[in-house]
Coordinates of C-alpha atoms and ligand atoms in Angstrom, one line a residue:
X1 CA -1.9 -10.0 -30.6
X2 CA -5.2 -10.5 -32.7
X3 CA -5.5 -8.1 -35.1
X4 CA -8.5 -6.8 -34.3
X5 CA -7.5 -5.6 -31.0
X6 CA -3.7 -4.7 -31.9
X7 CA -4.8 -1.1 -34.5
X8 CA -1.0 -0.6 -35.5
X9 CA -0.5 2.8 -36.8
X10 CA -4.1 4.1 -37.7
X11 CA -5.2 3.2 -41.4
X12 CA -6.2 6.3 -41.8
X13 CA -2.8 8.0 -41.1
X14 CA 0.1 7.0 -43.3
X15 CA 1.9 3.8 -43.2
X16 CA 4.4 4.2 -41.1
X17 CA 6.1 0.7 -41.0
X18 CA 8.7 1.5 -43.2
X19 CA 9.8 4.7 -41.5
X20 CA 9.6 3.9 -37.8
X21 CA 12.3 2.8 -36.4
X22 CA 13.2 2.1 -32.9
X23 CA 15.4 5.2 -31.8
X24 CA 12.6 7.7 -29.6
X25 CA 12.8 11.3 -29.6
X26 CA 11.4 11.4 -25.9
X27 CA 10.6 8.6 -23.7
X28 CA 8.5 8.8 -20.4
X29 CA 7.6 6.0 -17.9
X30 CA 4.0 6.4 -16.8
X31 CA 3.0 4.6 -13.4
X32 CA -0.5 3.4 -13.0
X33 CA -1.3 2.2 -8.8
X34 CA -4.1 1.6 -6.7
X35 CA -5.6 -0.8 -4.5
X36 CA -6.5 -4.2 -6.3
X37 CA -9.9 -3.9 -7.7
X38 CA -9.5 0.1 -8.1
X39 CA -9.3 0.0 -11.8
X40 CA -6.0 0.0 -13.1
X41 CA -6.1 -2.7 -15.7
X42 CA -9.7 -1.7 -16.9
X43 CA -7.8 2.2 -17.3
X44 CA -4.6 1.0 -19.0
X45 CA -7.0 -1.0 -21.0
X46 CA -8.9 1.9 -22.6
X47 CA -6.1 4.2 -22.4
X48 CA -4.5 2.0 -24.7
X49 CA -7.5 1.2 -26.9
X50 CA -8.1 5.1 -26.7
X51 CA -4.2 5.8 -28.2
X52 CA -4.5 3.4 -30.9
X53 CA -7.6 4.8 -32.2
X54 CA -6.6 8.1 -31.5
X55 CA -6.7 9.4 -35.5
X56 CA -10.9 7.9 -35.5
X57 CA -13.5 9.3 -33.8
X58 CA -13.5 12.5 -31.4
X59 CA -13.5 10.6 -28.7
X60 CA -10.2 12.7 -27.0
X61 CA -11.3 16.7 -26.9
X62 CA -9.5 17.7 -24.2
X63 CA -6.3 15.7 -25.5
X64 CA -4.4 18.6 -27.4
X65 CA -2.3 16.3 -29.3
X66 CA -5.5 14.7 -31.1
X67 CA -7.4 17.9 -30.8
X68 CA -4.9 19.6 -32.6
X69 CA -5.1 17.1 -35.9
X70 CA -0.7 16.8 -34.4
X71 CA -1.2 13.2 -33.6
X72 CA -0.2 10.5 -36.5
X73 CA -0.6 7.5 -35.0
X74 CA 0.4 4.9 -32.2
X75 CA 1.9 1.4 -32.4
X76 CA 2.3 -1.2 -29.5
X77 CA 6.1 -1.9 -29.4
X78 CA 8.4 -4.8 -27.7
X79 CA 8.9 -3.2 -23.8
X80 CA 12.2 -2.6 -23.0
X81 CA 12.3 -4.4 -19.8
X82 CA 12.7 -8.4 -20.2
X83 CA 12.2 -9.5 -16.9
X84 CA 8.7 -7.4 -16.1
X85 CA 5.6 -9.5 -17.3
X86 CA 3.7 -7.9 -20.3
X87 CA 0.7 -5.9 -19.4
X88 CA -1.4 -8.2 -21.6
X89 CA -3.8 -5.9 -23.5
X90 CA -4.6 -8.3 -26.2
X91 CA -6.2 -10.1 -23.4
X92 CA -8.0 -7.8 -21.4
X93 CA -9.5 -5.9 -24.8
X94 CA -10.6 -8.7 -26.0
X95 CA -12.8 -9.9 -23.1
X96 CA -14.4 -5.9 -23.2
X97 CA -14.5 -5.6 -26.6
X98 CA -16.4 -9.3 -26.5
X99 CA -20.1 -10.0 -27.1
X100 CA -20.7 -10.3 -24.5
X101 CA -18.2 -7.8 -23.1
X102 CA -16.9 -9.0 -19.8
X103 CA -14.8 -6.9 -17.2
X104 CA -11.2 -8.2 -17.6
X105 CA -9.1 -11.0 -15.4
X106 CA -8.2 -9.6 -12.5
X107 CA -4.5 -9.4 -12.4
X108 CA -1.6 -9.3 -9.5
X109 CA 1.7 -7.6 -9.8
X110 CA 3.6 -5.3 -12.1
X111 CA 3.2 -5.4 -15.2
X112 CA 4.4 -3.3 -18.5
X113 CA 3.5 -2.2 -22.0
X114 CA 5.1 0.1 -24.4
X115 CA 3.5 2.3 -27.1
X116 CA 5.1 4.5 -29.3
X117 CA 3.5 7.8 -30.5
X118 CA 4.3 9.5 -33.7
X119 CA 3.1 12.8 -33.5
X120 CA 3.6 16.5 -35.8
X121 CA 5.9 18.5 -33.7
X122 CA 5.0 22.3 -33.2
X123 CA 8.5 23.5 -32.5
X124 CA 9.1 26.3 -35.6
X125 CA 12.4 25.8 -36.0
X126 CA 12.1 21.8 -36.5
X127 CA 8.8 22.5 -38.6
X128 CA 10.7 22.3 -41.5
X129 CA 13.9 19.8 -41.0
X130 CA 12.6 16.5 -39.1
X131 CA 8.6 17.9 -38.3
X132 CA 7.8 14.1 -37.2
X133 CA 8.7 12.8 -33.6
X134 CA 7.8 10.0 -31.8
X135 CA 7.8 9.6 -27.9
X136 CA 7.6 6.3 -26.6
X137 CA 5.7 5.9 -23.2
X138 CA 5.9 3.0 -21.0
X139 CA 3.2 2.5 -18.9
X140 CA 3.4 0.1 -15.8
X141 CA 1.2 -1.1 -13.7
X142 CA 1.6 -2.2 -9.8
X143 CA -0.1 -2.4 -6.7
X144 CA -0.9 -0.1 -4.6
X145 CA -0.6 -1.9 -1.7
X146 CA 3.1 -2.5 -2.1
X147 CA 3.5 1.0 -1.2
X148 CA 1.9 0.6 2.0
X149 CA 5.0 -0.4 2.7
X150 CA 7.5 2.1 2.3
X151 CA 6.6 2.7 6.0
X152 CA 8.0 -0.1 7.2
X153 CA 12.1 1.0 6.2
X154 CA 11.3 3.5 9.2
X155 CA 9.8 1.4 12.2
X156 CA 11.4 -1.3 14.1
X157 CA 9.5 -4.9 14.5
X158 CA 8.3 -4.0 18.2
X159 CA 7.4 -0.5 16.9
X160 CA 5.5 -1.9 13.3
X161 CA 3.8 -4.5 15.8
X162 CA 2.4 -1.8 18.6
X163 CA 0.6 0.0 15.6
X164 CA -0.8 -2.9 13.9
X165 CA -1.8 -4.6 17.7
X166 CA -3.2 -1.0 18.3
X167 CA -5.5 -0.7 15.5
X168 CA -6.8 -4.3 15.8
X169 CA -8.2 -3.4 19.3
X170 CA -10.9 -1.4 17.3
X171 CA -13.7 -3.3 15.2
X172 CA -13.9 -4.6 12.8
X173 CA -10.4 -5.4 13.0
X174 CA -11.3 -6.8 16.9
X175 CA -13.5 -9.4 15.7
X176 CA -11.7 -10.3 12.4
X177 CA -8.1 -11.3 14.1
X178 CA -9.5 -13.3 17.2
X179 CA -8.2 -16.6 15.9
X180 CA -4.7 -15.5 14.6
X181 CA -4.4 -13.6 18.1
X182 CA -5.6 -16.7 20.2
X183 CA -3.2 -18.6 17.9
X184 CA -0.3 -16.4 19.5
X185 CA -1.8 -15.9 23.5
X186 CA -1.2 -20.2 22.9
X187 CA 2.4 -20.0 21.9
X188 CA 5.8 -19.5 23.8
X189 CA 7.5 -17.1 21.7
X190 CA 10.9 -18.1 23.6
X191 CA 10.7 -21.5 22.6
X192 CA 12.8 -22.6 19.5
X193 CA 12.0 -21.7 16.2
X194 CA 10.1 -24.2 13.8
X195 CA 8.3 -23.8 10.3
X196 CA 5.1 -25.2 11.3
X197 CA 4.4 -22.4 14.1
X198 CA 5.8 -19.8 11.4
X199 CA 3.5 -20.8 9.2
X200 CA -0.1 -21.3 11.0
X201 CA 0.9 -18.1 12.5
X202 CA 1.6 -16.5 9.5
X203 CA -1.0 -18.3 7.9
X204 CA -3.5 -16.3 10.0
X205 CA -2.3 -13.1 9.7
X206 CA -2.7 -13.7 6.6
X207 CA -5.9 -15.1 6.4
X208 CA -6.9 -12.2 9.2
X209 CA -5.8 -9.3 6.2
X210 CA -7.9 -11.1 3.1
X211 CA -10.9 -11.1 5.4
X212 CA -10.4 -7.1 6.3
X213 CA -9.9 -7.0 2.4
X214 CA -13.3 -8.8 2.0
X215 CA -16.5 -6.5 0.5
X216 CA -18.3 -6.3 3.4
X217 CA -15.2 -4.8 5.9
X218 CA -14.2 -3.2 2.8
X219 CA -10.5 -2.3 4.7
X220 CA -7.7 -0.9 2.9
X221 CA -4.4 -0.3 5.2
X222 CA -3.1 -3.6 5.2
X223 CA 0.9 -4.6 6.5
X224 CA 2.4 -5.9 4.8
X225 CA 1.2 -5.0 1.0
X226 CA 3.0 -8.6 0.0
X227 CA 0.8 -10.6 2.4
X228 CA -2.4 -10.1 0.4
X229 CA -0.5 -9.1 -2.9
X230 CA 2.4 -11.0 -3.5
X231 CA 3.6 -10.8 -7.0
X232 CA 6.2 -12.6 -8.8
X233 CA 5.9 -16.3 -7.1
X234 CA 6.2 -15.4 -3.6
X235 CA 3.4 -17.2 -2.4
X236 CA 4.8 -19.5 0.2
X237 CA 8.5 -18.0 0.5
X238 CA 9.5 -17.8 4.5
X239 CA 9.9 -13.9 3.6
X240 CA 6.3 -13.9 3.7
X241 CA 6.0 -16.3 7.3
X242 CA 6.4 -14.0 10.0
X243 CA 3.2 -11.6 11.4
X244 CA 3.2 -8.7 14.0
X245 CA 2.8 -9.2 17.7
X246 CA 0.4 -8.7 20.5
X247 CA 3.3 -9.1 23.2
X248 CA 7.1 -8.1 22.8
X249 CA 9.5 -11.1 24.6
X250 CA 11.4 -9.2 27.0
X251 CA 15.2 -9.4 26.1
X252 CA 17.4 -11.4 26.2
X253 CA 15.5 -14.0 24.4
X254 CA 17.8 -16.8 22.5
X255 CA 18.8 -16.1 19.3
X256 CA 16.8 -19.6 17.8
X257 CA 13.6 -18.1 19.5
X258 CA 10.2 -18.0 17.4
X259 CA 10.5 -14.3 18.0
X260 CA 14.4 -13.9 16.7
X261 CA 13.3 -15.8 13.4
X262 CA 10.3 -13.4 13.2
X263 CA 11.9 -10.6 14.0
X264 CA 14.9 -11.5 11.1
X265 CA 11.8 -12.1 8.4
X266 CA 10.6 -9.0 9.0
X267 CA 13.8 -6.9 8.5
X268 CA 15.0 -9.7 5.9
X269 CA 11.4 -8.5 4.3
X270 CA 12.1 -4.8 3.8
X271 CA 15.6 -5.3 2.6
X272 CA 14.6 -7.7 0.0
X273 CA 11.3 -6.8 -1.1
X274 CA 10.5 -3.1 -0.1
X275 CA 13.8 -1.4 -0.8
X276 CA 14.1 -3.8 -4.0
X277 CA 10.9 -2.5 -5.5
X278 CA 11.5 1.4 -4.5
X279 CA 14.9 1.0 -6.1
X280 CA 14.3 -1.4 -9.0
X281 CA 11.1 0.4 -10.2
X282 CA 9.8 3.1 -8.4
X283 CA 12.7 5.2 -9.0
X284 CA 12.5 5.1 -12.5
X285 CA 8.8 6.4 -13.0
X286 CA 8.5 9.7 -14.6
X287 CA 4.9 9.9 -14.2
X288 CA 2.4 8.9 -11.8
X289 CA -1.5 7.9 -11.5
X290 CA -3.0 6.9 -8.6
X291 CA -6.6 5.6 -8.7
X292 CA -8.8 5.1 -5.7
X293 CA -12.2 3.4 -6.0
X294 CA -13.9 5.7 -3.5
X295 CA -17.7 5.0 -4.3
X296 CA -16.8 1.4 -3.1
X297 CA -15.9 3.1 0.5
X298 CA -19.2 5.1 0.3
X299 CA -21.0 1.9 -0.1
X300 CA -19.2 0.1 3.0
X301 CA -19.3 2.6 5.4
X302 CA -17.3 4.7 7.8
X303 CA -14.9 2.4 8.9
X304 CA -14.0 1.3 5.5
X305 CA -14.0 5.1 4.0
X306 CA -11.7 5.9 7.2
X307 CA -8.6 3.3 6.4
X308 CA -8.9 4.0 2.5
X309 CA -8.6 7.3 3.9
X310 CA -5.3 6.9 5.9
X311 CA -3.9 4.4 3.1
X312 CA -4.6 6.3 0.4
X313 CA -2.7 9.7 2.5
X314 CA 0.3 6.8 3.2
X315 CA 0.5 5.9 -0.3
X316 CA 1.2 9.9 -0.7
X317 CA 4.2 9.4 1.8
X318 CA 5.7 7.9 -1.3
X319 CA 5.6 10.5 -3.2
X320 CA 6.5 13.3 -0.4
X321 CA 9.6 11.2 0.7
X322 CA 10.8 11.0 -2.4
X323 CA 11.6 14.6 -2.3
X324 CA 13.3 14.7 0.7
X325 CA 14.6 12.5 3.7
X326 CA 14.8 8.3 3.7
X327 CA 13.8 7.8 0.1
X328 CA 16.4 10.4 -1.0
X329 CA 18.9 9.2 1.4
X330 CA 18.0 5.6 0.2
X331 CA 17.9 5.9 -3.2
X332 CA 19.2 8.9 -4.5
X333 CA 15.7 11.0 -5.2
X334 CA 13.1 10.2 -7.6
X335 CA 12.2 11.8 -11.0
X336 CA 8.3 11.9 -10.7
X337 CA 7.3 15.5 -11.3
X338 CA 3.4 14.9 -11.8
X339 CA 1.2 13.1 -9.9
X340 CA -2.9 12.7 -11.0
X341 CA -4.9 11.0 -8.3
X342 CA -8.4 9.8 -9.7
X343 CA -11.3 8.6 -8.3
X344 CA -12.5 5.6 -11.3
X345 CA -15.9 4.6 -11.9
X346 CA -17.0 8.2 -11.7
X347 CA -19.9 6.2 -14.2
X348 CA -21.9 5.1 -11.6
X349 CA -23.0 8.1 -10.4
X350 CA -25.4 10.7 -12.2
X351 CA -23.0 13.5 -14.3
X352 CA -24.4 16.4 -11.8
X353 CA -22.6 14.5 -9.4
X354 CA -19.0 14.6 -11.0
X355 CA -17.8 18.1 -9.7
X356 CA -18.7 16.6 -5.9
X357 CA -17.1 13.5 -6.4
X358 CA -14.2 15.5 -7.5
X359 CA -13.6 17.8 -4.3
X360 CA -14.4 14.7 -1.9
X361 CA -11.3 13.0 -3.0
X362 CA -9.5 16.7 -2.8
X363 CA -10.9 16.9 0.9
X364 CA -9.6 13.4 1.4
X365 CA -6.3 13.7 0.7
X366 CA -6.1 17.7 1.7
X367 CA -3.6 17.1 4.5
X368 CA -0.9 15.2 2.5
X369 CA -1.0 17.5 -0.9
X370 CA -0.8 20.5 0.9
X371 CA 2.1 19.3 2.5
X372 CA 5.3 21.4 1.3
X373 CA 7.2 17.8 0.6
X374 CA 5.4 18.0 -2.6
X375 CA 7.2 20.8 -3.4
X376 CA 8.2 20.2 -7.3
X377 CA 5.6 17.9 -7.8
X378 CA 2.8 19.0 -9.4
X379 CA -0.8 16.9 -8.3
X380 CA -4.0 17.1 -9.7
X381 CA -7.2 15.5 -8.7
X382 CA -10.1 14.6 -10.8
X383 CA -13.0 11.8 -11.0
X384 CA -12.9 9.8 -14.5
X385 CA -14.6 6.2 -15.7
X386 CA -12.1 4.3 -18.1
X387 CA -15.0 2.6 -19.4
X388 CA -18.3 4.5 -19.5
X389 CA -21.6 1.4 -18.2
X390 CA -23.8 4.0 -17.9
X391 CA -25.9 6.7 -19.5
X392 CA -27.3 10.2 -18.6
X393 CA -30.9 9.4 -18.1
X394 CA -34.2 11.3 -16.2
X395 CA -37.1 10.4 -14.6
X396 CA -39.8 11.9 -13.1
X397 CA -40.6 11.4 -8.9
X398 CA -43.8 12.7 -7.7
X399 CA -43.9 15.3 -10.2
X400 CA -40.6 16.6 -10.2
X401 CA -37.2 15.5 -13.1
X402 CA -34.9 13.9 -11.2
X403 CA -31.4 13.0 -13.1
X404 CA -30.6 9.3 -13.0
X405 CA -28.3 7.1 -14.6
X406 CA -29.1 4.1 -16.7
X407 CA -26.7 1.0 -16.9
X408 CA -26.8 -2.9 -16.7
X409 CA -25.9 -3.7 -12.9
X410 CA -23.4 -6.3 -12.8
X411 CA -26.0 -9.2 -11.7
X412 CA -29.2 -8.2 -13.9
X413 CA -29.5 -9.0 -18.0
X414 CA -31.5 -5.3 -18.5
X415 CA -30.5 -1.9 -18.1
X416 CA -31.8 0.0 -15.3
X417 CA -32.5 3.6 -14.6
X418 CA -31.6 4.4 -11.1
X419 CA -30.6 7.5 -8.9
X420 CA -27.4 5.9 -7.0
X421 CA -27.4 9.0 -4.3
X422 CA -26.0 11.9 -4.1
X423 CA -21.9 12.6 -3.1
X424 CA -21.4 14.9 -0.1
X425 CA -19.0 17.4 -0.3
X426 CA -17.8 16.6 3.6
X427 CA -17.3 13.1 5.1
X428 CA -20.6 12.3 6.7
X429 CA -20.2 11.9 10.7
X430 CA -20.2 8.2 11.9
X431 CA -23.9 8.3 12.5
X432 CA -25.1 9.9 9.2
X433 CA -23.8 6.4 7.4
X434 CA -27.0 4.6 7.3
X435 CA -27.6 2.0 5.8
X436 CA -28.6 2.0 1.8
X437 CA -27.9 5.8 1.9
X438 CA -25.3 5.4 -0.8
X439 CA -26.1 2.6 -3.9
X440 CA -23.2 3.0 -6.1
X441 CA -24.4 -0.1 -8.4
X442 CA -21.4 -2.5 -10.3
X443 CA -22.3 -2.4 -14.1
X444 CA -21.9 -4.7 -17.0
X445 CA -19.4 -2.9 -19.6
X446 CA -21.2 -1.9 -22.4
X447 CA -22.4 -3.3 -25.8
X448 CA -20.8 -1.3 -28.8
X449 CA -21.8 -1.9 -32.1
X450 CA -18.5 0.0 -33.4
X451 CA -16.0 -1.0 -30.8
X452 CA -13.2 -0.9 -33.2
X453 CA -13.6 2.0 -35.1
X454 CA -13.1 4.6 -32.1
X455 CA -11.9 4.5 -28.6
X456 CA -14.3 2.8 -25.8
X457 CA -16.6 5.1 -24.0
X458 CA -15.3 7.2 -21.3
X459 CA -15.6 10.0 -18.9
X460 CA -12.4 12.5 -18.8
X461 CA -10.2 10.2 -19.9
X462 CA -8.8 12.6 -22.2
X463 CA -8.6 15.3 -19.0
X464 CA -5.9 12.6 -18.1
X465 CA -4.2 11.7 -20.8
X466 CA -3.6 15.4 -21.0
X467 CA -2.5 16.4 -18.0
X468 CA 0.1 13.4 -17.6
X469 CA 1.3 13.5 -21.6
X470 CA 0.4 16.7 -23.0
X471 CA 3.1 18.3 -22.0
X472 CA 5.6 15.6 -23.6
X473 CA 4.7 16.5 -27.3
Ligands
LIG1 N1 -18.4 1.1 -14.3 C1 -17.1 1.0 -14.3 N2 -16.5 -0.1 -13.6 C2 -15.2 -0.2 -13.7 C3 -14.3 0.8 -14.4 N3 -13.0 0.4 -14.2 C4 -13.1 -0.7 -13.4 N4 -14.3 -1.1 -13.1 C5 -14.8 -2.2 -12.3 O1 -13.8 -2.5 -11.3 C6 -13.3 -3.8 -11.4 C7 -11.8 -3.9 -11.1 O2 -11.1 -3.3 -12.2 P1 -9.6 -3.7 -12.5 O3 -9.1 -2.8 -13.6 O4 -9.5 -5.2 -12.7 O5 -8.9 -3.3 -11.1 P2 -7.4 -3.5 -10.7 O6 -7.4 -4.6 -9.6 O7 -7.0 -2.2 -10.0 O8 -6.6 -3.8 -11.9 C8 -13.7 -4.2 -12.8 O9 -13.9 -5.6 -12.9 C9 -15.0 -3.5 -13.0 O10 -16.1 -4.2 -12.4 C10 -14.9 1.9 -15.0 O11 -14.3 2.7 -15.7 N5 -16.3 1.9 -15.0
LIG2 MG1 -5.4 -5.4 -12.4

């Protein structure tokens, strides 16, 4: 790790080198999802860059452990788990911390760090004995679309293809699958098995899902999470060649059949991969984060705003099953007892804006957290930039101040002041989506003449960190 990037503990705490040592007085595994492109690694990122700076600058208010003067400093540390690839934040600080700062990779799968905090405890009677702890948090991050999934353990093949044959006989999901379905209307799914018909087949599911995924559709429910995110080096494995149908063989069909072998993919696929990541790693978070990018639906439109909608509400089935029913009855409960679901990027619109942007995504997911499932959970929402582009700015329109914010968009050289729109409080009706009514502009990350000196630019950041730490210390 380059040292500029790798702030071990603080300089201007003491050196702690010689007295750390690898036994933690609390540990806590902190989760980081979301769709891809939601802003997970740009958030681990500056959390990160925020903890190891935490002793310079006051860039953390509302973080008590800083606030308080308790916090003594913060080290990167070997992760305990071998076989997870390293979340690599000497990589991605390095490209934002560049001149000229550039957003980093983009990155698929899990991934992991470890940092260790050592911190002043406030407990009275260990005030005076051992007054210096240190809790090690692992943060991890994953995809959100793998837990688009967990619904699949409960539906049959037939019963997982009827939903996704139902929802493509709406636009744009009509339009986007006509080859892949023309591909199966040409094929006798009787006939025997063979890898080439898998494949294409596959192949344009597939192909069918990246295009939902593309900008313009802006869709987020995609089936299965694995086809468009893979992870680890699944890319080609038959796990991933099989795709849902239009039209069910009526039994008996012969056990060789193109549908048999699809059918077998499918429950080989939540076997091996679903109930292998539920039990290998979600089961062991102790903490959770969910980001959701929802200024990019704004932008799309309705249709896209509706499936981030429903995804983002069965990404919360997660979380509610784990309480009770399948995922307790599958894998014996989970630990997660606070869940923060953010909306990122809360930069790109003007700071008036914030509290709006903040009930939206409460109104969003309002069916699913008032569910009583989440009973022991506790959930918070709140709207937060990992990376502050843009500045507070006004301008004046035919006489009147009108707030504004001023940033460089992602495909210009200069700043610009603009006023991006403003975020209703309800979903808009279908009709009242027109067309340039919401601008929420991509921005350049910003210049900083001290980038090393204090933690990067950010908007409630510190809200976070508190409500998904604070209580650890
Ligand atoms: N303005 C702004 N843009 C962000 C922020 N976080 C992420 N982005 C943008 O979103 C893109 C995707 O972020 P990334 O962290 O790679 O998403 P991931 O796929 O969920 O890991 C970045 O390249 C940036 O363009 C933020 O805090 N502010
Ligand atoms: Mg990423």
């Amino acid at each position: 790790m380059n040292d500029k990037t790798s702030s071990h503990f603080s300089s201007s705490s003491k050196p702690l080198g010689e007295t750390f040592n690898r036994t933690f007085d609390r540990q806590v595994k902190l989760a980081v999802t979301g769709l891809s492109r939601s802003g997970k690694t740009v958030f681990i990122t500056s959390l990160v860059h925020q903890l190891l700076h935490g002793l310079e600058g006051t860039h953390l208010p509302f973080f008590q452990i800083v606030s308080s003067g308790r916090l003594r400093g913060t080290k990167p540390m070997p992760q305990p788990d071998m076989h997870i690839p390293s979340f690599r934040y000497d990589r991605a600080i390095e490209q934002l911390c560049g001149d000229p700062p550039t957003w980093p990779q983009q990155t698929n799968g899990i991934s992991e760090i470890r940092l260790a905090i050592r911190y002043l405890s406030n407990n009275p009677l260990l005030k005076h004995i051992s007054p210096i702890k240190t809790l090690c948090v692992d943060i991890v991050d994953y995809p959100g679309e793998w837990l688009l999934d967990l619904p699949l353990l409960e539906l049959s093949y037939e019963e997982w293809s009827e939903q996704i044959a139902s929802a493509c006989e709406k636009e744009p999901r009509l339009s986007l699958s006509s080859e892949w379905r023309a591909f199966l209307e040409n094929i006798d799914l009787t006939s025997e098995a063979n890898e080439a018909t898998l494949r294409r087949a596959s192949q344009l599911y597939t192909d069918f899902l990246h295009c939902c995924k593309e900008p313009q559709y802006g869709l987020s429910l995609l089936q299965p999470g694995r086809f468009t995110m893979p992870g680890d080096d699944l890319k080609g494995a038959p796990l991933l060649e099989f795709c849902p149908l239009f039209e069910i063989p009526e039994s008996p069909y012969p056990e060789n059949s193109l549908y048999a072998e699809m059918k077998k993919r499918y429950d080989y696929y939540k076997e091996h991969l679903v109930k292998k990541f539920y039990k290998e790693h979600f089961s062991s978070f102790d903490r959770q984060i969910v980001l959701a990018d929802v200024l990019k639906a704004f932008n799309t439109g309705y249709a896209s705003f509706v499936d981030m909608r429903d995804a983002l509400n069965m990404v919360l089935k997660s979380f509610q099953y784990g309480k009770t029913g399948l995922f307790n009855k599958l894998f014996g409960g989970l630990k997660i007892d606070k869940i923060l679901f953010a909306t990122t990027k809360a930069d790109h619109v003007t700071p008036n804006q914030l509290p709006n942007l903040e009930r939206f995504l409460q109104n969003m997911l309002a069916s699913s957290q008032n569910n009583a499932t989440f009973e022991g959970v506790r959930t918070e929402t709140l709207a937060l930039a990992a990376v502050k582009c843009t500045q507070a700015a006004y301008t004046t329109f035919q006489g009147q101040k009108i707030s504004c914010i001023k940033g460089v968009p992602i495909k210009l050289d200069k700043p610009v002041a603009l006023f991006p729109g403003e975020v209703p409080l309800e979903v808009p009706m279908p009709e009242e989506w027109v067309e340039g009514r919401f601008q929420f502009m991509e921005f350049k990350p910003p210049r900083l003449a001290n980038v090393h000196g204090s933690g990067l630019p950010h908007i409630r950041l510190d809200h976070a960190l508190e409500f998904l730490l604070g209580d650890k210390f």
